[in-house]
Short mmCIF file of C-alpha atoms in Angstrom, two decimals:
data_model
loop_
_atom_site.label_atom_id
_atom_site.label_comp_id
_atom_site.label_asym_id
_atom_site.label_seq_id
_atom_site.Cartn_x
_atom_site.Cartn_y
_atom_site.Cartn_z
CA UNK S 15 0.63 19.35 -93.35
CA UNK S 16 1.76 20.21 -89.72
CA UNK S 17 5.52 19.95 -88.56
CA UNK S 18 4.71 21.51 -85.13
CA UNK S 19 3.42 20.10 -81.81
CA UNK S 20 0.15 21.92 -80.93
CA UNK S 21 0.54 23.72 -77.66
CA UNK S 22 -0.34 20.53 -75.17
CA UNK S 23 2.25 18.30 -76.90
CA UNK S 24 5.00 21.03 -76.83
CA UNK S 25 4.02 21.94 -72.91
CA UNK S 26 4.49 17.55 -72.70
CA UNK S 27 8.28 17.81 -74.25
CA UNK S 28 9.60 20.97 -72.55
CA UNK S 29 7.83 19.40 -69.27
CA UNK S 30 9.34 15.93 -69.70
CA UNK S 31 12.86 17.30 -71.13
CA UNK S 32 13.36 19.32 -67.80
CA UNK S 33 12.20 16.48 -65.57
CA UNK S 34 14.71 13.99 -67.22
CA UNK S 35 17.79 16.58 -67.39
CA UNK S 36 17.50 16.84 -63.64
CA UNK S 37 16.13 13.54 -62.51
CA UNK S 38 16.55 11.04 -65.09
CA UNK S 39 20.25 12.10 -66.54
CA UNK S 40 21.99 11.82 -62.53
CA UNK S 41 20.82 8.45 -61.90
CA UNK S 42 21.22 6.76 -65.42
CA UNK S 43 25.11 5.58 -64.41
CA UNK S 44 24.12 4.35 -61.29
CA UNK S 45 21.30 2.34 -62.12
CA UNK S 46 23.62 0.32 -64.76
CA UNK S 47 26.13 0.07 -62.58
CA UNK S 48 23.84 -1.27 -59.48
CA UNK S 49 21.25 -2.97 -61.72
CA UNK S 50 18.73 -1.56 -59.25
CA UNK S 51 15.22 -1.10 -59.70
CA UNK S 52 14.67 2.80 -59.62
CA UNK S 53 11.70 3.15 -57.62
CA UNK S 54 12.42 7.29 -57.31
CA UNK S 55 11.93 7.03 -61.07
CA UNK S 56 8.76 4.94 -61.19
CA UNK S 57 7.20 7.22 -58.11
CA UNK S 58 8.18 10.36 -60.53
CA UNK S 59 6.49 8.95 -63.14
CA UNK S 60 3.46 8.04 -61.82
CA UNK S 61 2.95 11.47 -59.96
CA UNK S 62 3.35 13.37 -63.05
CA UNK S 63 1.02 11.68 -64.73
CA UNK S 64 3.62 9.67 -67.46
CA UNK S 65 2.28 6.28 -66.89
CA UNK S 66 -1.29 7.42 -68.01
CA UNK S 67 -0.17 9.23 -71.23
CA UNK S 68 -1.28 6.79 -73.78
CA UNK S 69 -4.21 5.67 -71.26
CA UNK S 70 -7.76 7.58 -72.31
CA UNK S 71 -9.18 10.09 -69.92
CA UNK S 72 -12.17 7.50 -68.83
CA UNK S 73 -9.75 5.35 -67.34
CA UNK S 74 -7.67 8.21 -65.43
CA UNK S 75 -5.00 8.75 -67.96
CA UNK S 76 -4.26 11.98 -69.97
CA UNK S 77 -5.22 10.80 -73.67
CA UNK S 78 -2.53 12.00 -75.32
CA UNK S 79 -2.08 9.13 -77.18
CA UNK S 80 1.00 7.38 -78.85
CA UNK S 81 2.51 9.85 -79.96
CA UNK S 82 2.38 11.76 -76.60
CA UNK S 83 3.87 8.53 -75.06
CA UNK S 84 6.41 8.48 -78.05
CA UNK S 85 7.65 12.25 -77.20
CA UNK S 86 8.20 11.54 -73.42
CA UNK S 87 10.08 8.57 -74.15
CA UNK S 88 12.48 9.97 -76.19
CA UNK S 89 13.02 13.12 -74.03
CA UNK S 90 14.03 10.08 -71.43
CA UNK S 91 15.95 7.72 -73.24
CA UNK S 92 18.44 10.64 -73.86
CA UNK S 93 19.93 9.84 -70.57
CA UNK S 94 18.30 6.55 -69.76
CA UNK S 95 16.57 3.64 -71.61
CA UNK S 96 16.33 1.69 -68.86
CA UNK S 97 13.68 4.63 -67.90
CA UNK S 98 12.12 4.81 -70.92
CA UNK S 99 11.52 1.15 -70.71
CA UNK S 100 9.55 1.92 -67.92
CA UNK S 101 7.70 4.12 -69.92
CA UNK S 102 7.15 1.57 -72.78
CA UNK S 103 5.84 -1.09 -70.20
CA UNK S 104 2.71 1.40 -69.55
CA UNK S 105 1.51 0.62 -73.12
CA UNK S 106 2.85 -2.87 -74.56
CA UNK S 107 1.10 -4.69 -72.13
CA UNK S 108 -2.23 -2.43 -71.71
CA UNK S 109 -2.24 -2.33 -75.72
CA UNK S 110 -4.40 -5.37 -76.20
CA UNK S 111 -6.68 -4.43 -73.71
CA UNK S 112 -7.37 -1.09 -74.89
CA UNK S 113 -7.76 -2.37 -78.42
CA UNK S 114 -9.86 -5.24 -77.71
CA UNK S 115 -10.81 -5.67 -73.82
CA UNK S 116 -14.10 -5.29 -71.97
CA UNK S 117 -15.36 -2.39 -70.72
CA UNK S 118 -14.75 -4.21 -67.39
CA UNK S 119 -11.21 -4.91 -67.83
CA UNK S 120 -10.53 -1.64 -68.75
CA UNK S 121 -12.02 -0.44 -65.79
CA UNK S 122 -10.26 -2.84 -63.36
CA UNK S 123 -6.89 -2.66 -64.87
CA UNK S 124 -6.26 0.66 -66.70
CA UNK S 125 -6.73 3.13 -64.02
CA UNK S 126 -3.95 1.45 -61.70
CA UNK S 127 -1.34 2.06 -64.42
CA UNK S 128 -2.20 5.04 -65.34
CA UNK S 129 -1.95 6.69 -61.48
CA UNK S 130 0.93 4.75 -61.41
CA UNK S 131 0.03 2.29 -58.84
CA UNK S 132 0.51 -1.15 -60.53
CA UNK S 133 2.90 -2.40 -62.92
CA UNK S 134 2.10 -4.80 -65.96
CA UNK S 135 4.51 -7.13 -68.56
CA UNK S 136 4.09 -9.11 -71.90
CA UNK S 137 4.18 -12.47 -72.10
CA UNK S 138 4.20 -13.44 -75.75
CA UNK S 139 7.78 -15.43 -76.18
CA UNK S 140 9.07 -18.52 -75.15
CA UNK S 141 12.84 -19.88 -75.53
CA UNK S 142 11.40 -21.67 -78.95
CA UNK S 143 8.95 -19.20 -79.75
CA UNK S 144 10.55 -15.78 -79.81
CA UNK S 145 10.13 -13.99 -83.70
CA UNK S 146 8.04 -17.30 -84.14
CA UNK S 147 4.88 -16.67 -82.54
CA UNK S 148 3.05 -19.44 -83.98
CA UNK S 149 5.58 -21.98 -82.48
CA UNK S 150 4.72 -20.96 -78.80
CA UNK S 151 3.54 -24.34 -76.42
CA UNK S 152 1.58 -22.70 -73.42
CA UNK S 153 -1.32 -24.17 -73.80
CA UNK S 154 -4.99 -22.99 -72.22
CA UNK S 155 -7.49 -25.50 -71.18
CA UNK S 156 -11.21 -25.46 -70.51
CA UNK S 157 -11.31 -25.07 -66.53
CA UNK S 158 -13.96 -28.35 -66.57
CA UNK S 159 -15.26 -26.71 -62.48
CA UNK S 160 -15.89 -22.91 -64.24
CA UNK S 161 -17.56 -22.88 -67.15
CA UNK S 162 -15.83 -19.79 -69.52
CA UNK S 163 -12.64 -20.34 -67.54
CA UNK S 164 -9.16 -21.66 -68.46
CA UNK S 165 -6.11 -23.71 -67.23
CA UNK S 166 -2.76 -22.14 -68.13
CA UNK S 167 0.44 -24.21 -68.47
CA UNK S 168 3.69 -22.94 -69.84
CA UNK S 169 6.77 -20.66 -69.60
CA UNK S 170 7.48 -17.42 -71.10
CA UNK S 171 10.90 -15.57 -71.66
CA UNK S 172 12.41 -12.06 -72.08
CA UNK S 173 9.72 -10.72 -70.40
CA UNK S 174 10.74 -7.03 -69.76
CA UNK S 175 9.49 -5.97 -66.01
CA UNK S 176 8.16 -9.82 -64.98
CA UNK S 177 9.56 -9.21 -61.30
CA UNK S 178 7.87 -5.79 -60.60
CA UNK S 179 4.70 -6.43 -62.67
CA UNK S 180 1.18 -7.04 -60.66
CA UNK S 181 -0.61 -8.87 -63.58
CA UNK S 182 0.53 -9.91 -67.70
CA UNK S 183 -0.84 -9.95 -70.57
CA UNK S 184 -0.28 -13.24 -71.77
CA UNK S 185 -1.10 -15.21 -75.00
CA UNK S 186 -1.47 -19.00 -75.33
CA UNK S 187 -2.85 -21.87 -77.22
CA UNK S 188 -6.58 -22.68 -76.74
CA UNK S 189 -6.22 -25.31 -79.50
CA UNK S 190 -4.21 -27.72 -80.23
CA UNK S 191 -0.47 -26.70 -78.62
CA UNK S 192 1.26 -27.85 -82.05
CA UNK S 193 -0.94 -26.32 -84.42
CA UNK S 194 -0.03 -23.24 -86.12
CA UNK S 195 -2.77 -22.08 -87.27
CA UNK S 196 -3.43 -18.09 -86.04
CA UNK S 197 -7.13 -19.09 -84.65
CA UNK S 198 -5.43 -21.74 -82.01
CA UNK S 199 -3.85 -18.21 -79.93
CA UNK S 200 -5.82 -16.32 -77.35
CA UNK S 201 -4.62 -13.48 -75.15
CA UNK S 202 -5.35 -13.79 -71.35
CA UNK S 203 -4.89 -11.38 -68.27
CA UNK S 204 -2.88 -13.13 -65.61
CA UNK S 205 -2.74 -11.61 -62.31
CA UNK S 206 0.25 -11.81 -60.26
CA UNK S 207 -1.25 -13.49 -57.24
CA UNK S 208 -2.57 -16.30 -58.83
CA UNK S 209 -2.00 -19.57 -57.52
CA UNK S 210 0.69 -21.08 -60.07
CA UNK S 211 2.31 -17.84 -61.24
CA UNK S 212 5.87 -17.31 -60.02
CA UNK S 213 9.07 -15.87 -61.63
CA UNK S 214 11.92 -18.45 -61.05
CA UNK S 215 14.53 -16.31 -62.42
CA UNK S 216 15.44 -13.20 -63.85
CA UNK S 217 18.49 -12.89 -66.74
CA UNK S 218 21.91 -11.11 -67.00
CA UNK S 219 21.69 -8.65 -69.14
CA UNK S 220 24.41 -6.82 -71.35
CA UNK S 221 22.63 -3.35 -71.04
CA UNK S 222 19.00 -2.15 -70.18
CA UNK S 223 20.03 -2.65 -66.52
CA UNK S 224 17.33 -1.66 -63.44
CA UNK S 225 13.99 -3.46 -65.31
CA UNK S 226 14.25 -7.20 -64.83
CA UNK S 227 13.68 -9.26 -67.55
CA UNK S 228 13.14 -13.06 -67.06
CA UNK S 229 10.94 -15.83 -67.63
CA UNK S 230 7.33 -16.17 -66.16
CA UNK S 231 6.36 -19.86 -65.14
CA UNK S 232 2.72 -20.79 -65.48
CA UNK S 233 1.67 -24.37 -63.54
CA UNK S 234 -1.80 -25.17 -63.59
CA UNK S 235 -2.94 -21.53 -63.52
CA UNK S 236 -7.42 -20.89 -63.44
CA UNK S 237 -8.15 -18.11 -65.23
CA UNK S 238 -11.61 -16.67 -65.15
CA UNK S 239 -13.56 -16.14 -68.49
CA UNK S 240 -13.82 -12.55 -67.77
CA UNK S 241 -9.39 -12.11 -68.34
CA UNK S 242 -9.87 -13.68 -71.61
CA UNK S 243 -9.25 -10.29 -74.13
CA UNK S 244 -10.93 -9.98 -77.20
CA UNK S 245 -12.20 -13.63 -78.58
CA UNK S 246 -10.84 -16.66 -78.19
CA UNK S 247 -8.79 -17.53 -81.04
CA UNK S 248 -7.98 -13.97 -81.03
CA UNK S 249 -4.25 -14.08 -82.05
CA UNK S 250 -4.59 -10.97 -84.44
CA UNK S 251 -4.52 -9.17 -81.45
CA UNK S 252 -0.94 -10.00 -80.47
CA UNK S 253 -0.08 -8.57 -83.90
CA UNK S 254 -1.90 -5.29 -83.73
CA UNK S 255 -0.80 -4.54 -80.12
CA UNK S 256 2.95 -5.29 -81.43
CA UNK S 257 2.42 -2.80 -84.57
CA UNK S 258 1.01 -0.07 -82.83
CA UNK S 259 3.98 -0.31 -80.44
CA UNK S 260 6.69 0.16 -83.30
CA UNK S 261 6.78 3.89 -82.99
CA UNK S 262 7.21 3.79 -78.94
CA UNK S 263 9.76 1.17 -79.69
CA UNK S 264 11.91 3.44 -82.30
CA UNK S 265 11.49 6.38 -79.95
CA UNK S 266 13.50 4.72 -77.63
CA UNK S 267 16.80 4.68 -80.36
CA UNK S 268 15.68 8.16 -81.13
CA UNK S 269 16.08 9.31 -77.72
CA UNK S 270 19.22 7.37 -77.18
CA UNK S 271 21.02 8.64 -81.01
CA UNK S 272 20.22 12.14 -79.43
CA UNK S 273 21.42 11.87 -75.91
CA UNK S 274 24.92 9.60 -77.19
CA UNK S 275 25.68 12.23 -80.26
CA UNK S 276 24.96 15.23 -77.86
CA UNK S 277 27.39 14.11 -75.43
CA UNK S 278 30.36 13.29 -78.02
CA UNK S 279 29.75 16.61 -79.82
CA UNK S 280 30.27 18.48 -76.83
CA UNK S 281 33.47 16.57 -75.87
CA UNK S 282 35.01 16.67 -79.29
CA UNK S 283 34.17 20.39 -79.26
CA UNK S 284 36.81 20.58 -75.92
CA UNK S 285 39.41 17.56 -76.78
CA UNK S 286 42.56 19.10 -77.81
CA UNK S 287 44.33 17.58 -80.56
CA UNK S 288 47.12 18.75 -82.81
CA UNK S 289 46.80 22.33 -82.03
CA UNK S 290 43.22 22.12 -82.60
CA UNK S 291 39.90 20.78 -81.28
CA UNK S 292 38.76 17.72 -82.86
CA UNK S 293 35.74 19.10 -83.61
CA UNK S 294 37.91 21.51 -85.80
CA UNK S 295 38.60 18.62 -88.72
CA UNK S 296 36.71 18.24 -91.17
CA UNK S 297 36.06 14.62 -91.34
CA UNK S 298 34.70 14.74 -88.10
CA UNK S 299 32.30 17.50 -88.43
CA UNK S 300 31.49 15.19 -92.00
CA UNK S 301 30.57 12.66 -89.58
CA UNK S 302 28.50 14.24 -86.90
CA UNK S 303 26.45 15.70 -90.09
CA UNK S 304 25.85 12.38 -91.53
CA UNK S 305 24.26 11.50 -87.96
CA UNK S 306 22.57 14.18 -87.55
CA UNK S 307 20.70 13.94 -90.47
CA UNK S 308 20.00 10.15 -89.92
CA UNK S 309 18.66 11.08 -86.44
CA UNK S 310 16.02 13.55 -88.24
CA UNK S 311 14.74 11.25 -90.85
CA UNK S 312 14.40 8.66 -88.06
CA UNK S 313 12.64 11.28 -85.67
CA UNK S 314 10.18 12.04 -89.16
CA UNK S 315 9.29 8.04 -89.72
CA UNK S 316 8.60 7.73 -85.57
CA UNK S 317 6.55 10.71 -85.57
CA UNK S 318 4.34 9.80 -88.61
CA UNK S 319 4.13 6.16 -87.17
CA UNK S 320 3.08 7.88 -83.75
CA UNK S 321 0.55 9.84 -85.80
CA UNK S 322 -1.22 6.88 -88.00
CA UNK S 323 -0.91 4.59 -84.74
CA UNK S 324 -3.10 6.99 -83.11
CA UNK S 325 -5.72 6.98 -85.72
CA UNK S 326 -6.26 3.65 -85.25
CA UNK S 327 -3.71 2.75 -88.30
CA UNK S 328 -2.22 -0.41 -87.70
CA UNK S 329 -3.54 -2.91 -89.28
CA UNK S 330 -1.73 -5.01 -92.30
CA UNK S 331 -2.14 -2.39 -94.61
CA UNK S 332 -0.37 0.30 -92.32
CA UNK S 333 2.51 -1.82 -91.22
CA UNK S 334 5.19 -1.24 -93.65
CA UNK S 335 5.33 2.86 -92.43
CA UNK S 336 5.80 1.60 -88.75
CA UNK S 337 7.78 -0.96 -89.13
CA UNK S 338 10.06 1.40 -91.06
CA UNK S 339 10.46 3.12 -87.45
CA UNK S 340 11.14 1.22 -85.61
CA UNK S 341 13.76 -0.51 -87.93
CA UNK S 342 15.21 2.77 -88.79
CA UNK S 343 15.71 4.08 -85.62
CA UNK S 344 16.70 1.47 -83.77
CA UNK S 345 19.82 0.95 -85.96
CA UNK S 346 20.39 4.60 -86.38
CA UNK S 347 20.69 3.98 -82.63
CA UNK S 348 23.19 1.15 -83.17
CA UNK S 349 25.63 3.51 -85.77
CA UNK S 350 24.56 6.72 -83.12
CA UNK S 351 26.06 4.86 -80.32
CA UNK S 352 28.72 3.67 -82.04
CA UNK S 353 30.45 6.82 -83.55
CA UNK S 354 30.14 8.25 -80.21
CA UNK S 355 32.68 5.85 -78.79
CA UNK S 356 34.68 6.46 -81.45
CA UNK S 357 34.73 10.19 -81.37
CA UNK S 358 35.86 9.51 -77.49
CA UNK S 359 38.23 7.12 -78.57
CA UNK S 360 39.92 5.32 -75.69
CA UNK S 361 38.02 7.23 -73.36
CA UNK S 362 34.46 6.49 -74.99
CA UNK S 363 35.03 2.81 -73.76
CA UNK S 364 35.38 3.40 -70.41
CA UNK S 365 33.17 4.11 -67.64
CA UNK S 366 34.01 7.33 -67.18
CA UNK S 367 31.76 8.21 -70.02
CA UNK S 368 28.26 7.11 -70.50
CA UNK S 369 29.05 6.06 -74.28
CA UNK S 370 30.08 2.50 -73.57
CA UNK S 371 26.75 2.64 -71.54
CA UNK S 372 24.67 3.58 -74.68
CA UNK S 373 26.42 1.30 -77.53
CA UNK S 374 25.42 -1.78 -75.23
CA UNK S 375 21.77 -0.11 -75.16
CA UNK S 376 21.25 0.48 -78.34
CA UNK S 377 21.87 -3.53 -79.40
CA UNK S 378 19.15 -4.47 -77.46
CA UNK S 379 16.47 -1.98 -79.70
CA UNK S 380 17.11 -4.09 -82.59
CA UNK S 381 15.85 -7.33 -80.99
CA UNK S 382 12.91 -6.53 -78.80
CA UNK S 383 9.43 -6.22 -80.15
CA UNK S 384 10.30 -7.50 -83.22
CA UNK S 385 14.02 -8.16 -84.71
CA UNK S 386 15.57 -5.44 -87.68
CA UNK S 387 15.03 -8.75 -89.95
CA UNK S 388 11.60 -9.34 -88.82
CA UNK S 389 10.92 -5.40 -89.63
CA UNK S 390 12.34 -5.31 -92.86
CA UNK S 391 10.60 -9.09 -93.80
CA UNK S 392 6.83 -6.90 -92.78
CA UNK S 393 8.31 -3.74 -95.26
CA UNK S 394 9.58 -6.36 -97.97
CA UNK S 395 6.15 -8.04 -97.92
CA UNK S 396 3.92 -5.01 -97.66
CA UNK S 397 5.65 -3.61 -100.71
CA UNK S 398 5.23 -6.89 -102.60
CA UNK S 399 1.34 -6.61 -101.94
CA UNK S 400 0.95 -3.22 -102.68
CA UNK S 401 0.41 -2.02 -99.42
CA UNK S 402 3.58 0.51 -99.94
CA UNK S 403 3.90 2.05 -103.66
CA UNK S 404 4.02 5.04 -105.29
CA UNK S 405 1.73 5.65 -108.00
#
């Protein structure tokens, strides 16, 4: 049993720790405040090669994998989740096309991520469809003038990166739209310039600023039978690109429980306060201990979710251990974020301070990609099978 990075991965974190202390860290404030798109960010990214981490060698990325991904993005998401997001968006919508697409696809839509040249989002919710996939209503028709092709007719939500992305991944019904029966779902590749895709709006968000998220509006859109991934009826797919994503996910609270903690430690460690530092009481050092130690079992279950994701472990069986990640870090995030405000007290609230900026981050972890109560509904169940036990 190994606790250490091999020499590549550690050369990836020192790398990616220096580039976001000085290019990541100044620009986190202003991209919330502006809600701006960072373009400097995305044109860093791409030219060190970030966007192609996860992305095998074939295809022009660096093949380091999940867990390679899951170390740069918490490195970032110290300073900034709205770049780690950015991050994340090179893998959650590529996933089901590395796990089940044709050597074609691959070919035509990995490379351009990975060199950073295109963009891609996830299209898997809908406004009555979110943690209940099976409810979703955009339905696919046989195109009756191609034969193999499809007709694509629905909306999808909370899509994070719809207004920069150049093609989605998108899953919809090829049977009948009120069935919910898993075979009904198929996963399509949507390219942006297709006649019938447009993004009519994109939301307000609390935090996460700088990466649009909106809805995606699909009228009448052909599809050729060569974007269909995997197999029609192929919904499994949505599931295993969602559970090999949980450790990339809970990275992101990682990262952010780091950065927020950091920052209040060193302020409490200057604050005066009756006669002393308040780093000087006990009940507060009592406190950043208890956090500390929360943010190192998380970092343990992300990196050991990173590890079996990478192996090619997650399928039902395997899901309890990442879900576990993701639901564990992201609200260790949550209670990170949190006591940092507090330790600032009146002045963690404020702008001033990049506190208030994290708390309203840190919500958002616990709903994407799968809610805290979906997480702990896939642990619950996968120790009622057996999946997770102990002797």
């Amino acid at each position: 049993m190994e606790f250490e990075f091999d020499e590549d991965l550690a050369q990836l974190r020192d790398t990616v720790r220096r580039l976001a202390k000085e290019k990541v860290a100044p620009r986190a404030r202003e991209i919330d405040l502006t809600g701006e798109y960072p373009q400097d960010l995305f044109e860093l990214f791409g030219t060190t090669g970030l966007f192609g981490l996860c992305i095998p060698e074939r295809y022009e990325g660096s093949g380091a994998g999940i867990l390679g991904l899951t170390i740069a993005i918490e490195e970032v998401a110290k300073y900034s989740n709205t770049a780690a997001l950015m991050l994340l968006l090179s893998r959650l919508p590529t996933g089901p096309v590395m796990i089940a697409g044709s050597e074609e696809q691959k070919e035509r839509y990995l490379p351009g991520i990975a060199r950073g040249e295109q963009r891609a989002s996830f299209g898997l919710s809908e406004v009555g469809a979110g943690s209940d996939v099976a409810g979703m209503r955009t339905a696919a028709v046989p195109d009756p003038d191609v034969e193999g092709g499809w007709i694509l007719s629905g909306s999808k939500v909370w899509i994070s990166g719809v207004a920069q992305a150049d093609w989605y991944t998108v899953f919809a019904k090829t049977g009948d739209p009120s069935s919910r029966r898993h075979d009904s779902i198929t996963a399509f590749i949507v390219d942006r310039s297709s006649e019938g895709v447009s993004v009519p709006r994109v939301d307000k968000k609390m935090g996460v600023k700088g990466v649009d998220t909106g809805e995606l509006l699909l009228e009448s859109v052909h599809v050729p039978a060569e974007n269909v991934i995997g197999e029609v009826g192929g919904f499994r797919l949505a599931m295993l690109g969602l559970n090999s994503m949980r450790p990339i996910v809970a990275a992101r609270g990682l990262g952010l429980a780091e950065g927020a903690l950091m920052y209040a430690v060193n302020y409490v460690k200057e604050r005066a306060a009756f006669g002393h530092t308040i780093a000087d009481f006990q009940g507060i050092q009592w406190e950043i201990a208890k956090m500390a130690t929360e943010i190192e079992a998380a970092r343990l279950l992300t990196y050991r979710a990173a590890w079996m994701a990478d192996r090619g472990e997650f399928t039902r069986e395997f899901v309890p251990f990442l879900s576990m990640s993701k639901y564990y870090a992201t609200e260790m995030a949550v209670r990170a974020s949190s006591l940092a405000v507090q330790l600032l007290g009146a002045a963690g609230y404020m702008q001033d301070h990049p506190t208030e900026m994290y708390y309203r981050d840190a919500k958002q972890l616990t709903i994407v990609e799968g809610t805290t109560q979906v997480q702990l509904g896939l642990i619950g169940q996968g120790v009622l099978k057996g999946d997770l036990w102990w002797d």
